[in-house]
Each structure stands twice: as C-alpha cells, then as structure tokens.
Amino acid sequence: MSQDALKRAVAAAAIDEIRPLLTADAVIGVGTGSTANCFIDALAAYKHDFRGAVASSEATAQRLKDHGIEVFELNHVGSLPVYVDGADEINARLEMIKGGGAALTREKIVAACAERFVCIADASKRVEVLGGFPLPIEVIPMARSYVARELVRLGMTPVYRDGVITDNGNQILDCFDALFEEPARTEAELNNLVGVVTNGLFARRPADVLLLGTESGIERHTR
Ligand code: 5RP
C-alpha cells in the first residue's frame, strides 16, 4: 500500500474513533499536514453532526472552510473534546516530534486545550527514540542567531528553514544531530531559551491515542 493510501486509511479510522464525540455543540481541534488533510476530507461527510472546528494553521482553516465546516477562534471556544493531528515521529510513549509543516506552536496550543489527542500516522513515523527527524524550533526573528548559538552549545546542529515564515510571523530552526532520550526534559529546557516560541517536542502533552497505518492494517495504541 502506498504512503498516501495509509494516510487515507488512518484518516478513516480517526473518523470512527471520534464519531461518538461529534455532537451538535462539539467544536473539535484539527491539525496540519498531509495526513490531517486526509482527515479533513473524510470529516466533511459528517459536517452536519458537529458545530465546527478550531484549526492549527491558516492552511487547515482554509481547507475546513472549503468543505463548509465552520472554523472558530480558539479564544471563543474553551475546551475541545478531541484534537486530531499527524506527527513527524512518534515513540512508544506517544511522545512526538511535530512541526515539519511549521505549524508546531498553534498545534501545541490546540492540543493543550483538547481533552483527547488522537495522532494519525503511517508506519514510517513510528520510532524507538525521537530525533531522526530534525526538531523544528519556532523563534522570534530577531533572536534566531542567538538561539542557534545556544543550540550549538547544547550539542545540536540548527539549520535555518530559509524562506519559511510561520502563521505567527516567526522563523524556524531545524535541529539535526540530536536524539531525545528524555523528551519532556528537553522540551522544557529548549522552551526556556529566550527567543524560542516553542519547540516541536510534544512530550509534556503527548497523544492519548495513536492510529498507525501499517501494511497489515490499522494499529490502535494508547498510553
Ligand atoms: C505540521 C505537523 C504535521 O503533523 C507533521 O509534519 C506531519 O505531517 P504529514 O502528515 O504531512 O506527514 O506537525 O506542522
């Protein structure tokens, strides 16, 4: 099965997973990326079963609107029953690296407001130790060089993602050459650097459920 077919399969499984939570007043969180896009496309068939969605990026907001799904400001909503999103890497504790699509900060905010985080991913995203995928860090533009020097001091190799401006008007450093054995500790440490908006380690708020698309079917993992 192709990677795209696996993404569509996990998106369909996510619909089955969240359908019991779709009520007339439910506003759900929706993530960003190609797997999340498959989920949005599948969700469109159920748009009359729930109130709307909070989007983790402008691109996701546009795709939801194109399907006729109402998009709400997070500040106007409150708690969300569920957040569905992809990941760049995910380990057995359902800790993740996210931000390959530069939406990590909004993704982390929406995830923080969700009662349940359902991660949807194809089998290539499952790893033993996080860090094979370069860790994205969103930085305030004027702090980029300072943060990069601090990351080098911590043993990482940051690379400026040239030409990318996040939805928040910031820049991205992708950190190579690091394996994260204690991702929750590193997540907090990196967020403490002045000028960092957030980093792509999702360990302090990991996923609650992982739907993993494999050649032999959908695996469901929980914490
Ligand atoms: C975007 C993300 C995505 O969830 C992550 O990059 C996975 O994307 P895809 O589903 O396209 O592989 O964190 O910022």
PDB file of N, CA and C and ligand atoms in Angstrom, residues 7 32-35 85-88 98-103 107 125, ligand 1:
ATOM      1  N   LYS A   7      -2.231   6.918   4.731  1.00  0.00           N
ATOM      2  CA  LYS A   7      -2.729   8.160   5.352  1.00  0.00           C
ATOM      3  C   LYS A   7      -4.251   8.229   5.255  1.00  0.00           C
ATOM      4  N   THR A  32      -2.548  19.866  11.165  1.00  0.00           N
ATOM      5  CA  THR A  32      -1.994  20.381   9.908  1.00  0.00           C
ATOM      6  C   THR A  32      -1.090  19.330   9.262  1.00  0.00           C
ATOM      7  N   GLY A  33      -1.113  19.295   7.935  1.00  0.00           N
ATOM      8  CA  GLY A  33      -0.217  18.392   7.216  1.00  0.00           C
ATOM      9  C   GLY A  33      -1.001  17.499   6.270  1.00  0.00           C
ATOM     10  N   SER A  34      -0.292  16.636   5.558  1.00  0.00           N
ATOM     11  CA  SER A  34      -0.959  15.821   4.541  1.00  0.00           C
ATOM     12  C   SER A  34      -1.881  14.774   5.171  1.00  0.00           C
ATOM     13  N   THR A  35      -1.515  14.223   6.329  1.00  0.00           N
ATOM     14  CA  THR A  35      -2.385  13.239   6.986  1.00  0.00           C
ATOM     15  C   THR A  35      -3.614  13.935   7.557  1.00  0.00           C
ATOM     16  N   ASP A  85      -4.429  15.038  14.772  1.00  0.00           N
ATOM     17  CA  ASP A  85      -3.315  15.606  14.019  1.00  0.00           C
ATOM     18  C   ASP A  85      -2.305  14.502  13.689  1.00  0.00           C
ATOM     19  N   GLY A  86      -1.459  14.775  12.737  1.00  0.00           N
ATOM     20  CA  GLY A  86      -0.371  13.873  12.369  1.00  0.00           C
ATOM     21  C   GLY A  86       0.859  14.122  13.217  1.00  0.00           C
ATOM     22  N   ALA A  87       1.956  13.488  12.828  1.00  0.00           N
ATOM     23  CA  ALA A  87       3.233  13.671  13.533  1.00  0.00           C
ATOM     24  C   ALA A  87       4.364  13.370  12.565  1.00  0.00           C
ATOM     25  N   ASP A  88       5.524  13.935  12.860  1.00  0.00           N
ATOM     26  CA  ASP A  88       6.712  13.603  12.075  1.00  0.00           C
ATOM     27  C   ASP A  88       7.400  12.366  12.629  1.00  0.00           C
ATOM     28  N   LYS A  98       6.836  17.167  16.109  1.00  0.00           N
ATOM     29  CA  LYS A  98       5.915  17.771  15.148  1.00  0.00           C
ATOM     30  C   LYS A  98       6.511  19.093  14.675  1.00  0.00           C
ATOM     31  N   GLY A  99       5.902  19.620  13.603  1.00  0.00           N
ATOM     32  CA  GLY A  99       6.355  20.921  13.121  1.00  0.00           C
ATOM     33  C   GLY A  99       7.004  20.886  11.756  1.00  0.00           C
ATOM     34  N   GLY A 100       6.982  19.698  11.118  1.00  0.00           N
ATOM     35  CA  GLY A 100       7.517  19.625   9.765  1.00  0.00           C
ATOM     36  C   GLY A 100       6.825  20.593   8.829  1.00  0.00           C
ATOM     37  N   GLY A 101       5.573  20.893   9.138  1.00  0.00           N
ATOM     38  CA  GLY A 101       4.813  21.856   8.341  1.00  0.00           C
ATOM     39  C   GLY A 101       4.812  23.258   8.939  1.00  0.00           C
ATOM     40  N   ALA A 102       5.680  23.481   9.939  1.00  0.00           N
ATOM     41  CA  ALA A 102       5.884  24.798  10.565  1.00  0.00           C
ATOM     42  C   ALA A 102       4.693  25.285  11.397  1.00  0.00           C
ATOM     43  N   ALA A 103       3.784  24.354  11.737  1.00  0.00           N
ATOM     44  CA  ALA A 103       2.584  24.787  12.483  1.00  0.00           C
ATOM     45  C   ALA A 103       2.666  24.407  13.963  1.00  0.00           C
ATOM     46  N   GLU A 107      -0.300  24.123  16.848  1.00  0.00           N
ATOM     47  CA  GLU A 107      -0.649  22.722  17.136  1.00  0.00           C
ATOM     48  C   GLU A 107      -0.545  22.444  18.626  1.00  0.00           C
ATOM     49  N   LYS A 125       6.346   6.712  10.620  1.00  0.00           N
ATOM     50  CA  LYS A 125       6.542   7.739  11.661  1.00  0.00           C
ATOM     51  C   LYS A 125       6.895   7.142  13.031  1.00  0.00           C
TER      52      LYS A 125
HETATM   53  C1  5RP B   1       2.849  20.155  10.803  1.00  0.00           C
HETATM   54  C2  5RP B   1       2.973  18.875  11.545  1.00  0.00           C
HETATM   55  C3  5RP B   1       2.468  17.642  10.886  1.00  0.00           C
HETATM   56  O1  5RP B   1       1.582  16.992  11.724  1.00  0.00           O
HETATM   57  C4  5RP B   1       3.625  16.745  10.577  1.00  0.00           C
HETATM   58  O2  5RP B   1       4.578  17.473   9.838  1.00  0.00           O
HETATM   59  C5  5RP B   1       3.174  15.503   9.795  1.00  0.00           C
HETATM   60  O3  5RP B   1       2.804  15.891   8.509  1.00  0.00           O
HETATM   61  P1  5RP B   1       2.356  14.847   7.412  1.00  0.00           P
HETATM   62  O4  5RP B   1       1.045  14.299   7.859  1.00  0.00           O
HETATM   63  O5  5RP B   1       2.264  15.663   6.147  1.00  0.00           O
HETATM   64  O6  5RP B   1       3.414  13.792   7.321  1.00  0.00           O
HETATM   65  O7  5RP B   1       3.467  18.783  12.641  1.00  0.00           O
HETATM   66  O8  5RP B   1       3.471  21.208  11.499  1.00  0.00           O
END
